[in-house]
Short mmCIF file of C-alpha atoms in Angstrom, two decimals:
data_model
loop_
_atom_site.label_atom_id
_atom_site.label_comp_id
_atom_site.label_asym_id
_atom_site.label_seq_id
_atom_site.Cartn_x
_atom_site.Cartn_y
_atom_site.Cartn_z
CA UNK A 1 34.75 51.48 22.10
CA UNK A 2 32.76 49.54 24.59
CA UNK A 3 33.35 46.09 23.28
CA UNK A 4 34.37 44.09 26.31
CA UNK A 5 35.26 41.21 24.32
CA UNK A 6 38.56 42.96 23.17
CA UNK A 7 39.87 42.92 26.66
CA UNK A 8 41.16 39.80 27.73
CA UNK A 9 42.43 38.30 31.36
CA UNK A 10 45.99 38.62 29.80
CA UNK A 11 46.08 42.12 29.99
CA UNK A 12 45.31 43.01 33.48
CA UNK A 13 48.23 43.48 35.92
CA UNK A 14 46.16 41.83 38.56
CA UNK A 15 44.06 39.05 36.80
CA UNK A 16 40.84 38.63 38.60
CA UNK A 17 41.06 41.65 40.86
CA UNK A 18 38.82 43.76 38.62
CA UNK A 19 36.12 43.39 35.78
CA UNK A 20 37.67 44.17 32.33
CA UNK A 21 34.66 46.35 31.29
CA UNK A 22 36.17 49.31 29.57
CA UNK A 23 33.55 51.79 30.30
CA UNK A 24 32.28 50.52 34.03
CA UNK A 25 34.82 48.58 35.59
CA UNK A 26 34.69 47.43 38.85
CA UNK A 27 36.95 45.93 41.66
CA UNK A 28 35.78 42.29 42.45
CA UNK A 29 36.01 41.42 46.17
CA UNK A 30 33.85 39.09 48.56
CA UNK A 31 31.22 39.36 51.09
CA UNK A 32 31.18 37.42 54.34
CA UNK A 33 27.38 36.03 54.20
CA UNK A 34 27.34 36.02 58.16
CA UNK A 35 28.20 39.62 58.87
CA UNK A 36 28.39 41.52 55.76
CA UNK A 37 31.91 42.47 56.02
CA UNK A 38 33.48 43.35 52.34
CA UNK A 39 36.70 42.01 51.26
CA UNK A 40 39.05 43.59 48.72
CA UNK A 41 41.45 41.84 47.94
CA UNK A 42 39.19 38.94 47.86
CA UNK A 43 38.76 36.50 51.05
CA UNK A 44 37.19 33.10 50.38
CA UNK A 45 38.06 31.10 53.64
CA UNK A 46 37.53 32.84 56.83
CA UNK A 47 35.91 36.10 58.03
CA UNK A 48 38.52 38.47 59.63
CA UNK A 49 36.30 40.05 61.82
CA UNK A 50 37.12 38.50 65.38
CA UNK A 51 33.17 38.23 66.41
CA UNK A 52 32.30 36.40 62.94
CA UNK A 53 32.49 32.67 62.45
CA UNK A 54 31.55 33.10 58.89
CA UNK A 55 33.05 30.92 56.46
CA UNK A 56 30.98 31.56 53.31
CA UNK A 57 31.56 34.49 50.94
CA UNK A 58 29.57 35.45 47.98
CA UNK A 59 31.39 37.36 45.04
CA UNK A 60 30.70 40.88 44.90
CA UNK A 61 31.44 43.90 42.40
CA UNK A 62 32.57 46.74 44.69
CA UNK A 63 31.35 50.20 44.36
CA UNK A 64 33.13 51.97 41.53
CA UNK A 65 32.60 55.59 42.97
CA UNK A 66 33.19 56.99 46.09
CA UNK A 67 34.68 60.02 47.88
CA UNK A 68 38.56 61.08 47.81
CA UNK A 69 39.68 60.60 50.94
CA UNK A 70 43.44 61.29 50.66
CA UNK A 71 45.98 61.64 47.77
CA UNK A 72 49.60 62.28 46.47
CA UNK A 73 52.00 61.48 43.95
CA UNK A 74 55.19 59.44 43.29
CA UNK A 75 57.81 61.63 42.17
CA UNK A 76 60.49 59.31 41.90
CA UNK A 77 60.36 55.95 39.97
CA UNK A 78 59.04 53.24 42.22
CA UNK A 79 61.23 49.98 42.74
CA UNK A 80 60.64 46.57 41.25
CA UNK A 81 57.81 45.12 40.48
CA UNK A 82 57.06 48.35 39.58
CA UNK A 83 58.05 48.63 35.60
CA UNK A 84 59.12 52.03 34.61
CA UNK A 85 59.21 53.20 31.03
CA UNK A 86 61.98 55.84 30.40
CA UNK A 87 61.81 59.03 30.59
CA UNK A 88 59.97 58.30 33.98
CA UNK A 89 56.65 60.35 34.12
CA UNK A 90 55.30 60.93 37.61
CA UNK A 91 52.05 59.43 38.63
CA UNK A 92 49.32 60.41 41.14
CA UNK A 93 47.78 57.95 43.85
CA UNK A 94 44.64 58.41 45.31
CA UNK A 95 42.92 56.87 48.56
CA UNK A 96 39.00 56.76 47.80
CA UNK A 97 36.35 55.71 50.58
CA UNK A 98 33.56 53.51 49.37
CA UNK A 99 30.47 54.44 51.36
CA UNK A 100 28.40 51.24 50.77
CA UNK A 101 31.52 48.84 51.85
CA UNK A 102 32.91 51.35 54.64
CA UNK A 103 36.34 50.76 53.22
CA UNK A 104 39.06 52.84 51.61
CA UNK A 105 40.99 51.76 48.37
CA UNK A 106 43.97 52.89 46.73
CA UNK A 107 44.74 53.40 43.26
CA UNK A 108 47.01 55.10 40.86
CA UNK A 109 45.03 58.43 39.63
CA UNK A 110 44.34 58.46 35.87
CA UNK A 111 46.83 60.04 33.68
CA UNK A 112 46.29 63.88 33.45
CA UNK A 113 44.86 64.35 36.68
CA UNK A 114 45.90 67.40 38.21
CA UNK A 115 46.77 67.03 41.97
CA UNK A 116 46.32 70.90 42.52
CA UNK A 117 42.84 70.54 41.31
CA UNK A 118 41.86 67.68 43.83
CA UNK A 119 39.93 68.24 46.75
CA UNK A 120 39.40 65.85 49.87
CA UNK A 121 35.51 64.67 49.96
CA UNK A 122 35.03 65.04 46.07
CA UNK A 123 33.87 62.41 44.08
CA UNK A 124 35.70 59.80 42.13
CA UNK A 125 35.08 57.23 39.80
CA UNK A 126 37.02 53.83 38.91
CA UNK A 127 38.50 53.64 35.67
CA UNK A 128 41.20 50.92 33.59
CA UNK A 129 44.45 52.29 32.39
CA UNK A 130 47.62 50.75 31.47
CA UNK A 131 50.48 50.57 33.41
CA UNK A 132 54.16 51.50 32.12
CA UNK A 133 54.57 47.99 30.75
CA UNK A 134 50.97 48.11 29.19
CA UNK A 135 49.17 45.81 31.69
CA UNK A 136 45.82 47.15 32.90
CA UNK A 137 45.20 48.29 36.39
CA UNK A 138 42.35 50.40 38.08
CA UNK A 139 42.75 54.19 38.75
CA UNK A 140 40.79 56.65 39.91
CA UNK A 141 39.90 59.87 38.48
CA UNK A 142 37.35 62.69 39.31
CA UNK A 143 33.51 61.61 38.88
CA UNK A 144 31.82 62.98 35.65
CA UNK B 1 53.97 42.49 92.86
CA UNK B 2 55.66 45.02 91.20
CA UNK B 3 55.57 44.47 87.34
CA UNK B 4 58.88 46.60 86.67
CA UNK B 5 62.12 45.77 85.57
CA UNK B 6 65.17 47.83 85.86
CA UNK B 7 67.45 49.41 82.96
CA UNK B 8 70.97 48.78 84.15
CA UNK B 9 72.86 49.42 81.13
CA UNK B 10 72.50 51.16 77.59
CA UNK B 11 74.33 51.30 74.34
CA UNK B 12 74.31 52.30 70.64
CA UNK B 13 76.69 52.02 67.59
CA UNK B 14 76.59 55.06 65.71
CA UNK B 15 73.91 55.19 62.97
CA UNK B 16 75.02 55.63 59.19
CA UNK B 17 75.43 54.31 56.25
CA UNK B 18 78.63 51.92 57.12
CA UNK B 19 77.70 48.91 54.80
CA UNK B 20 79.31 46.78 57.09
CA UNK B 21 78.44 43.33 59.02
CA UNK B 22 75.46 44.07 61.33
CA UNK B 23 76.84 41.93 63.93
CA UNK B 24 79.89 44.49 64.02
CA UNK B 25 77.26 47.05 65.42
CA UNK B 26 75.04 44.81 67.81
CA UNK B 27 77.80 43.55 69.34
CA UNK B 28 79.70 47.08 69.89
CA UNK B 29 76.21 48.42 71.07
CA UNK B 30 76.08 45.38 73.79
CA UNK B 31 79.67 46.05 75.13
CA UNK B 32 79.11 49.37 75.66
CA UNK B 33 75.70 48.40 77.39
CA UNK B 34 77.36 45.94 79.44
CA UNK B 35 80.04 48.06 80.26
CA UNK B 36 77.23 51.04 81.33
CA UNK B 37 75.42 48.60 83.61
CA UNK B 38 78.59 47.24 85.27
CA UNK B 39 78.15 43.63 84.80
CA UNK B 40 80.15 41.37 82.55
CA UNK B 41 78.91 39.22 79.61
CA UNK B 42 79.50 36.08 81.64
CA UNK B 43 76.57 37.02 84.19
CA UNK B 44 73.91 37.38 81.66
CA UNK B 45 71.49 34.44 81.80
CA UNK B 46 69.27 35.48 78.92
CA UNK B 47 69.92 37.12 75.45
CA UNK B 48 67.12 38.51 73.47
CA UNK B 49 67.64 39.54 69.97
CA UNK B 50 65.68 41.49 67.45
CA UNK B 51 65.87 39.85 63.79
CA UNK B 52 67.03 41.92 60.93
CA UNK B 53 65.56 39.83 57.54
CA UNK B 54 67.97 41.53 55.37
CA UNK B 55 71.15 39.79 56.64
CA UNK B 56 70.59 36.08 55.77
CA UNK B 57 70.73 33.27 58.18
CA UNK B 58 72.60 34.86 61.00
CA UNK B 59 70.20 38.11 61.08
CA UNK B 60 67.19 35.47 61.40
CA UNK B 61 68.38 34.16 64.55
CA UNK B 62 69.67 37.41 65.70
CA UNK B 63 70.07 36.49 69.46
CA UNK B 64 72.20 33.33 68.88
CA UNK B 65 74.22 35.57 66.40
CA UNK B 66 75.09 38.12 69.13
CA UNK B 67 75.45 35.50 71.86
CA UNK B 68 78.23 33.48 69.63
CA UNK B 69 80.02 36.95 68.59
CA UNK B 70 80.26 37.71 72.45
CA UNK B 71 81.23 34.41 73.33
CA UNK B 72 79.30 31.61 73.86
CA UNK B 73 78.60 31.33 77.89
CA UNK B 74 75.68 29.36 78.10
CA UNK B 75 72.97 31.74 78.32
CA UNK B 76 69.40 30.85 77.23
CA UNK B 77 68.52 32.63 73.98
CA UNK B 78 65.77 34.03 71.92
CA UNK B 79 65.08 36.05 68.68
CA UNK B 80 62.10 38.13 68.09
CA UNK B 81 60.64 39.44 64.68
CA UNK B 82 57.94 42.02 64.52
CA UNK B 83 59.13 44.46 62.02
CA UNK B 84 60.06 48.11 63.17
CA UNK B 85 58.71 46.86 66.82
CA UNK B 86 61.01 43.87 66.95
CA UNK B 87 63.28 45.33 69.46
CA UNK B 88 60.57 46.29 71.66
CA UNK B 89 59.46 42.69 71.51
CA UNK B 90 62.68 41.34 72.26
CA UNK B 91 62.69 43.64 75.45
CA UNK B 92 58.92 42.19 76.21
CA UNK B 93 60.67 38.93 76.16
CA UNK B 94 63.22 39.54 78.48
CA UNK B 95 60.97 41.11 80.75
CA UNK B 96 58.44 38.22 80.74
CA UNK B 97 61.59 35.98 81.64
CA UNK B 98 62.53 38.53 84.64
CA UNK B 99 59.38 38.68 85.81
CA UNK B 100 58.39 35.02 85.59
CA UNK B 101 61.53 34.77 87.99
CA UNK B 102 63.31 32.49 85.14
CA UNK B 103 66.13 34.98 85.15
CA UNK B 104 67.44 38.10 86.56
CA UNK B 105 69.90 39.67 84.44
CA UNK B 106 69.10 39.80 80.47
CA UNK B 107 70.72 41.36 77.33
CA UNK B 108 68.33 42.87 74.41
CA UNK B 109 70.10 43.76 71.27
CA UNK B 110 69.02 44.71 67.63
CA UNK B 111 71.17 45.81 64.86
CA UNK B 112 70.67 46.14 61.18
CA UNK B 113 72.79 46.77 57.91
CA UNK B 114 70.09 48.35 55.14
CA UNK B 115 70.44 48.70 51.42
CA UNK B 116 70.12 51.86 49.69
CA UNK B 117 67.12 53.63 48.30
CA UNK B 118 63.60 52.59 48.66
CA UNK B 119 63.03 49.16 50.72
CA UNK B 120 61.69 46.68 48.17
CA UNK B 121 59.86 43.43 48.14
CA UNK B 122 61.40 39.94 47.42
CA UNK B 123 61.18 39.27 43.77
CA UNK B 124 58.77 37.05 41.42
CA UNK B 125 55.01 37.22 40.45
CA UNK B 126 53.71 37.07 43.91
CA UNK B 127 50.12 38.56 43.80
CA UNK B 128 49.02 36.48 47.04
CA UNK B 129 51.50 38.94 49.29
CA UNK B 130 50.19 42.58 49.86
CA UNK B 131 53.77 43.97 50.08
CA UNK B 132 54.38 42.59 46.37
CA UNK B 133 51.04 43.93 45.10
CA UNK B 134 51.48 47.42 46.38
CA UNK B 135 54.73 47.87 44.93
CA UNK B 136 53.54 46.22 41.70
CA UNK B 137 51.20 49.32 41.53
CA UNK B 138 53.68 51.95 42.39
CA UNK B 139 52.66 52.29 46.08
CA UNK B 140 55.87 52.99 47.97
CA UNK B 141 56.35 53.84 51.98
CA UNK B 142 55.94 57.57 51.44
CA UNK B 143 53.17 57.04 49.71
CA UNK B 144 51.28 56.18 52.86
CA UNK B 145 52.88 58.72 55.19
CA UNK B 146 52.01 61.44 52.10
CA UNK B 147 48.29 60.19 52.30
CA UNK B 148 48.27 60.68 55.97
CA UNK B 149 49.80 64.27 55.90
CA UNK B 150 47.42 65.47 53.53
CA UNK B 151 44.59 64.07 55.64
CA UNK B 152 46.38 66.23 58.51
CA UNK B 153 46.20 69.40 56.21
CA UNK B 154 42.78 68.84 55.34
CA UNK B 155 41.16 68.07 58.67
CA UNK B 156 43.30 70.25 60.88
CA UNK B 157 44.91 72.89 58.81
CA UNK B 158 48.48 71.65 59.04
CA UNK B 159 50.76 73.30 56.79
CA UNK B 160 53.93 72.33 54.44
CA UNK B 161 55.76 74.78 57.00
CA UNK B 162 54.69 72.83 59.97
CA UNK B 163 55.85 69.68 58.87
CA UNK B 164 59.11 71.49 57.93
CA UNK B 165 59.32 73.15 61.55
CA UNK B 166 59.26 69.13 62.84
CA UNK B 167 62.51 68.61 60.64
CA UNK B 168 64.03 72.09 61.94
CA UNK B 169 63.32 71.13 65.42
CA UNK B 170 64.59 67.56 65.45
CA UNK B 171 67.54 68.41 63.48
CA UNK B 172 68.26 70.93 66.30
CA UNK B 173 67.66 68.15 68.76
CA UNK B 174 69.80 65.76 67.24
CA UNK B 175 72.69 68.17 66.21
CA UNK B 176 74.68 66.90 69.34
CA UNK B 177 73.83 63.67 69.62
CA UNK B 178 76.73 61.49 68.96
CA UNK B 179 74.80 58.39 67.98
CA UNK B 180 72.73 60.19 65.23
CA UNK B 181 73.60 59.77 61.24
CA UNK B 182 72.72 63.38 60.40
CA UNK B 183 73.69 66.01 62.60
CA UNK B 184 73.49 69.05 60.68
CA UNK B 185 70.97 71.88 61.56
CA UNK B 186 68.28 73.04 58.81
CA UNK B 187 66.31 75.99 57.97
CA UNK B 188 62.47 76.02 56.84
CA UNK B 189 63.89 77.26 53.78
CA UNK B 190 66.20 74.34 53.27
CA UNK B 191 63.54 71.81 53.95
CA UNK B 192 61.19 73.81 51.45
CA UNK B 193 63.62 73.62 48.75
CA UNK B 194 64.46 69.99 49.04
CA UNK B 195 62.85 67.85 46.00
CA UNK B 196 59.13 66.68 46.20
CA UNK B 197 58.97 62.74 46.86
CA UNK B 198 55.38 62.30 47.71
CA UNK B 199 53.23 65.45 47.64
CA UNK B 200 53.12 67.03 50.12
CA UNK B 201 56.06 65.27 51.51
CA UNK B 202 59.80 66.29 50.47
CA UNK B 203 62.77 64.48 50.89
CA UNK B 204 63.56 65.92 54.00
CA UNK B 205 60.47 65.21 55.48
CA UNK B 206 60.87 61.67 55.25
CA UNK B 207 63.28 59.38 57.01
CA UNK B 208 65.90 57.40 55.59
CA UNK B 209 67.10 53.76 55.96
CA UNK B 210 70.24 53.30 57.91
CA UNK B 211 72.79 50.99 59.51
CA UNK B 212 72.75 51.13 63.54
CA UNK B 213 72.65 48.99 66.62
CA UNK B 214 71.43 49.66 69.99
CA UNK B 215 71.30 47.18 73.26
CA UNK B 216 69.73 47.24 76.52
CA UNK B 217 70.88 45.35 79.73
CA UNK B 218 67.79 44.97 82.17
CA UNK B 219 67.23 42.81 85.18
CA UNK B 220 65.07 42.21 88.29
CA UNK B 221 64.37 45.16 90.76
CA UNK B 222 66.20 42.82 93.24
CA UNK B 223 69.32 42.14 91.32
CA UNK B 224 69.52 45.99 90.52
CA UNK B 225 69.13 46.59 94.24
CA UNK B 226 72.21 43.99 95.11
CA UNK B 227 74.68 45.76 92.84
CA UNK B 228 73.65 49.06 93.83
CA UNK B 229 71.63 50.22 91.20
CA UNK B 230 68.30 50.49 93.04
CA UNK B 231 67.98 54.09 91.25
CA UNK B 232 68.30 52.67 87.65
CA UNK B 233 65.45 53.72 85.51
CA UNK B 234 62.43 51.24 85.50
CA UNK B 235 60.52 49.98 82.47
CA UNK B 236 56.67 49.92 83.87
CA UNK B 237 54.96 49.29 80.54
CA UNK B 238 55.77 47.44 77.50
CA UNK B 239 52.82 47.35 74.86
CA UNK B 240 52.86 45.26 71.77
CA UNK B 241 49.25 45.15 70.73
CA UNK B 242 48.19 44.28 67.42
CA UNK B 243 45.58 46.41 66.08
CA UNK B 244 41.87 45.82 66.23
CA UNK B 245 39.53 45.37 63.16
CA UNK B 246 38.47 46.90 61.41
CA UNK B 247 41.48 49.29 60.27
CA UNK B 248 40.65 53.04 60.04
CA UNK B 249 43.78 53.87 57.86
CA UNK B 250 44.83 51.75 54.94
CA UNK B 251 47.93 50.68 56.91
CA UNK B 252 51.34 49.56 54.88
CA UNK B 253 51.69 47.34 52.91
CA UNK B 254 47.54 47.02 51.95
CA UNK B 255 45.69 48.48 49.33
CA UNK B 256 42.82 48.85 51.25
CA UNK B 257 41.28 49.38 54.93
CA UNK B 258 39.24 46.51 56.30
CA UNK B 259 35.55 47.15 55.74
CA UNK B 260 33.77 48.87 58.47
CA UNK B 261 30.60 47.29 58.05
CA UNK B 262 30.00 45.05 60.85
CA UNK B 263 32.95 46.26 63.13
CA UNK B 264 33.69 50.17 64.10
CA UNK B 265 36.85 51.45 62.58
CA UNK B 266 39.67 51.74 64.91
CA UNK B 267 43.05 53.48 64.91
CA UNK B 268 46.08 51.07 65.58
CA UNK B 269 48.38 54.04 66.38
CA UNK B 270 46.32 55.36 69.27
CA UNK B 271 45.75 51.89 70.50
CA UNK B 272 49.73 51.36 71.20
CA UNK B 273 50.25 53.86 73.92
CA UNK B 274 46.65 53.54 75.46
CA UNK B 275 47.73 49.79 76.43
CA UNK B 276 50.83 51.21 77.68
CA UNK B 277 49.14 53.85 79.89
CA UNK B 278 46.72 51.52 81.33
CA UNK B 279 49.59 48.90 82.32
CA UNK B 280 51.78 51.53 83.67
CA UNK B 281 48.76 53.39 85.50
CA UNK B 282 50.37 56.58 84.00
CA UNK B 283 48.45 59.50 82.54
CA UNK B 284 49.50 61.11 79.55
CA UNK B 285 49.51 64.50 81.42
CA UNK B 286 52.49 63.05 83.55
CA UNK B 287 54.67 62.42 80.62
CA UNK B 288 57.64 64.30 80.38
CA UNK B 289 59.56 63.17 77.42
CA UNK B 290 58.37 61.23 74.40
CA UNK B 291 60.18 59.39 71.52
CA UNK B 292 58.34 58.89 68.89
CA UNK B 293 58.55 57.09 65.38
CA UNK B 294 58.85 60.04 62.91
CA UNK B 295 58.84 58.01 59.80
CA UNK B 296 57.65 61.63 58.37
CA UNK B 297 57.71 64.94 59.79
CA UNK B 298 53.60 65.03 59.58
CA UNK B 299 53.55 61.49 61.26
CA UNK B 300 55.20 62.87 64.45
CA UNK B 301 52.11 65.33 64.56
CA UNK B 302 50.03 62.06 64.44
CA UNK B 303 51.69 60.27 67.39
CA UNK B 304 51.74 63.31 69.78
CA UNK B 305 47.90 63.01 69.45
CA UNK B 306 48.05 59.22 69.75
CA UNK B 307 49.98 59.58 72.64
CA UNK B 308 47.50 62.08 73.91
CA UNK B 309 49.85 64.72 74.61
CA UNK B 310 47.25 67.15 73.24
CA UNK B 311 43.90 66.84 71.57
CA UNK B 312 43.30 65.59 68.03
CA UNK B 313 44.37 68.26 65.53
CA UNK B 314 46.44 70.44 68.03
CA UNK B 315 49.86 68.84 67.41
CA UNK B 316 50.84 71.53 64.81
CA UNK B 317 49.93 74.27 67.56
CA UNK B 318 51.77 72.74 70.14
CA UNK B 319 54.85 72.27 67.96
CA UNK B 320 54.43 76.35 66.75
CA UNK B 321 54.52 77.36 70.25
CA UNK B 322 57.83 75.25 70.86
CA UNK B 323 56.34 73.10 73.44
CA UNK B 324 57.61 70.01 71.81
CA UNK B 325 61.06 71.30 71.66
CA UNK B 326 63.62 71.11 74.07
CA UNK B 327 62.71 73.48 76.98
CA UNK B 328 59.27 73.41 75.85
CA UNK B 329 56.47 71.63 77.94
CA UNK B 330 56.71 68.20 76.40
CA UNK B 331 59.80 67.69 74.33
CA UNK B 332 59.33 64.96 71.58
CA UNK B 333 62.07 63.43 70.07
CA UNK B 334 65.22 64.79 72.11
CA UNK B 335 67.32 62.41 70.54
CA UNK B 336 66.71 63.74 66.91
CA UNK B 337 64.11 61.08 66.24
CA UNK B 338 64.19 59.12 62.95
CA UNK B 339 64.67 62.53 61.15
CA UNK B 340 68.38 62.28 62.48
CA UNK B 341 69.11 58.75 62.76
CA UNK B 342 66.97 57.32 59.85
CA UNK B 343 65.69 53.78 60.42
CA UNK B 344 67.40 50.75 61.26
CA UNK B 345 64.61 48.49 62.00
CA UNK B 346 65.27 46.18 64.37
CA UNK B 347 67.46 48.56 66.57
CA UNK B 348 65.06 51.35 66.71
CA UNK B 349 62.89 50.52 69.05
CA UNK B 350 65.64 49.97 71.62
CA UNK B 351 67.41 53.23 70.37
CA UNK B 352 64.03 54.80 71.70
CA UNK B 353 64.32 53.22 75.07
CA UNK B 354 68.32 54.07 75.35
CA UNK B 355 67.63 57.67 74.75
CA UNK B 356 64.92 57.64 77.32
CA UNK B 357 67.51 56.07 79.82
CA UNK B 358 70.03 58.71 79.35
CA UNK B 359 66.91 61.28 79.67
CA UNK B 360 65.85 59.82 82.95
CA UNK B 361 69.32 59.51 84.29
CA UNK B 362 70.14 63.18 83.36
CA UNK B 363 73.25 62.23 81.20
CA UNK B 364 71.70 63.41 77.85
CA UNK B 365 74.04 66.23 77.42
CA UNK B 366 72.97 69.00 75.27
CA UNK B 367 69.88 67.32 74.68
CA UNK B 368 68.74 67.00 78.33
CA UNK B 369 65.05 67.22 79.19
CA UNK B 370 65.21 69.14 82.44
CA UNK B 371 64.21 66.83 85.53
CA UNK B 372 62.87 64.20 83.24
CA UNK B 373 61.15 61.43 85.23
CA UNK B 374 58.40 59.64 82.90
CA UNK B 375 59.34 58.98 79.36
CA UNK B 376 57.28 56.83 76.65
CA UNK B 377 58.15 55.87 73.30
CA UNK B 378 55.97 54.99 70.56
CA UNK B 379 56.75 53.02 67.16
CA UNK B 380 54.80 50.95 64.43
CA UNK B 381 55.88 48.94 61.51
CA UNK B 382 54.48 46.78 58.81
CA UNK B 383 51.66 43.77 59.35
CA UNK B 384 50.26 44.69 62.73
CA UNK B 385 53.63 45.40 64.69
CA UNK B 386 54.18 48.28 66.54
CA UNK B 387 55.29 49.00 70.47
CA UNK B 388 54.68 51.62 73.13
CA UNK B 389 57.09 51.28 76.21
CA UNK B 390 56.99 53.64 79.41
CA UNK B 391 60.46 54.18 81.51
CA UNK B 392 60.36 55.94 85.00
CA UNK B 393 62.75 57.30 87.05
CA UNK B 394 62.18 55.58 90.75
#
């Protein structure tokens, strides 16, 4: 099923932070029109590059693939505001480096990704999956 | 003109999970530091407190809270909040006051009471707060420590046994420290048998949160000389620099680094001691002892390299050769570090300075680093805060 109209903003854990394309989702950031620095989460008022006076930003969807920078898991249930469904199922977490943006972005690993089979430097892609409370969030999984 | 100040006295309240009011720990530490300095509370002209944010209004005005608890006597007051570097920032405020000639004798105090379990953010739906966002996604403090640790394994070949070796070393160091919370020696297999928290880090690789208090009495060199303490250890540098854009690591509590498209990625941890070395005119090879912020065992290895005590990637080799243990070339965390203390946020950077003072005075007992003359601390916390302090024996 690839009908994006079935997904509404109400289902996102962080509305407006990513597209709701069920097949090829992307994180939604901004880019300083003066120096080219990308921002995720979005930055819309002042550029944080200390040498840049930029105050205008363009909306930009971030690269949806990158290389695995590092990874771990959450063996114990995280505290609130994380919502835990019992019985607790540990989940993985990845840090993925986006080449074009020169930026590392964290996210959970998609369900079922085996930590033991991951290798730093491998290609990863962005997907959407529900958190335990059913709200959608972006996750990383090995690129097909 | 000398930019040094003297450490006349230091004091601590034992770390633990006591569950009592933080003021009690701070006052106990302050009284010990005053006694150690041989000065009376009445003589103190400036009180500089490190704030605690989990203990209500009194915690947010910690300087005044401690001054009142010690008995109002008209001293000027300051409170600093800089996350884990709060104690160092409070110390920097005292140093500035002394070097500006506005006071001669100052008391710096930090203390905390911490909740059980993971530190967590304030409640509500607050997507503008990066600390809230990362917890919403299930990203806790150990997540960051584990990502850095895994990176060391991939880049430098560090092993789980190396990380466990840090714990075993620090447990050995802290076993006889009366102020440490955990004073039990461990074996490599005991560390390996502790439950996994954030792969590759186990429970015993990660520091706990603790209650504790630490205090330092500092003065001008002239004052120290007048009271017969010209040979007191001296603070030669305090670095509390902020990061430089763009961040090279995903720092707590962020979910992404800065984009390094327009400016090069830079390490924050490495910048902290660099500024301290420059300010002190001290070369890393002159350092005899280091107290570093081992939020995880693996992070101690990162710090050793950030402090330039060895080349990048070689800290585990240094550790395996025993060079960072007591009796080695450059003992790291002779106090036992966070591994034995757990973190009492506003007190921790001051506790590091207390340990260096004892080491440089030759009063560290079973954990004494032989003939220590130059010591350095390193610490990093949330939101661009961190510190590095260099203490020397005159």
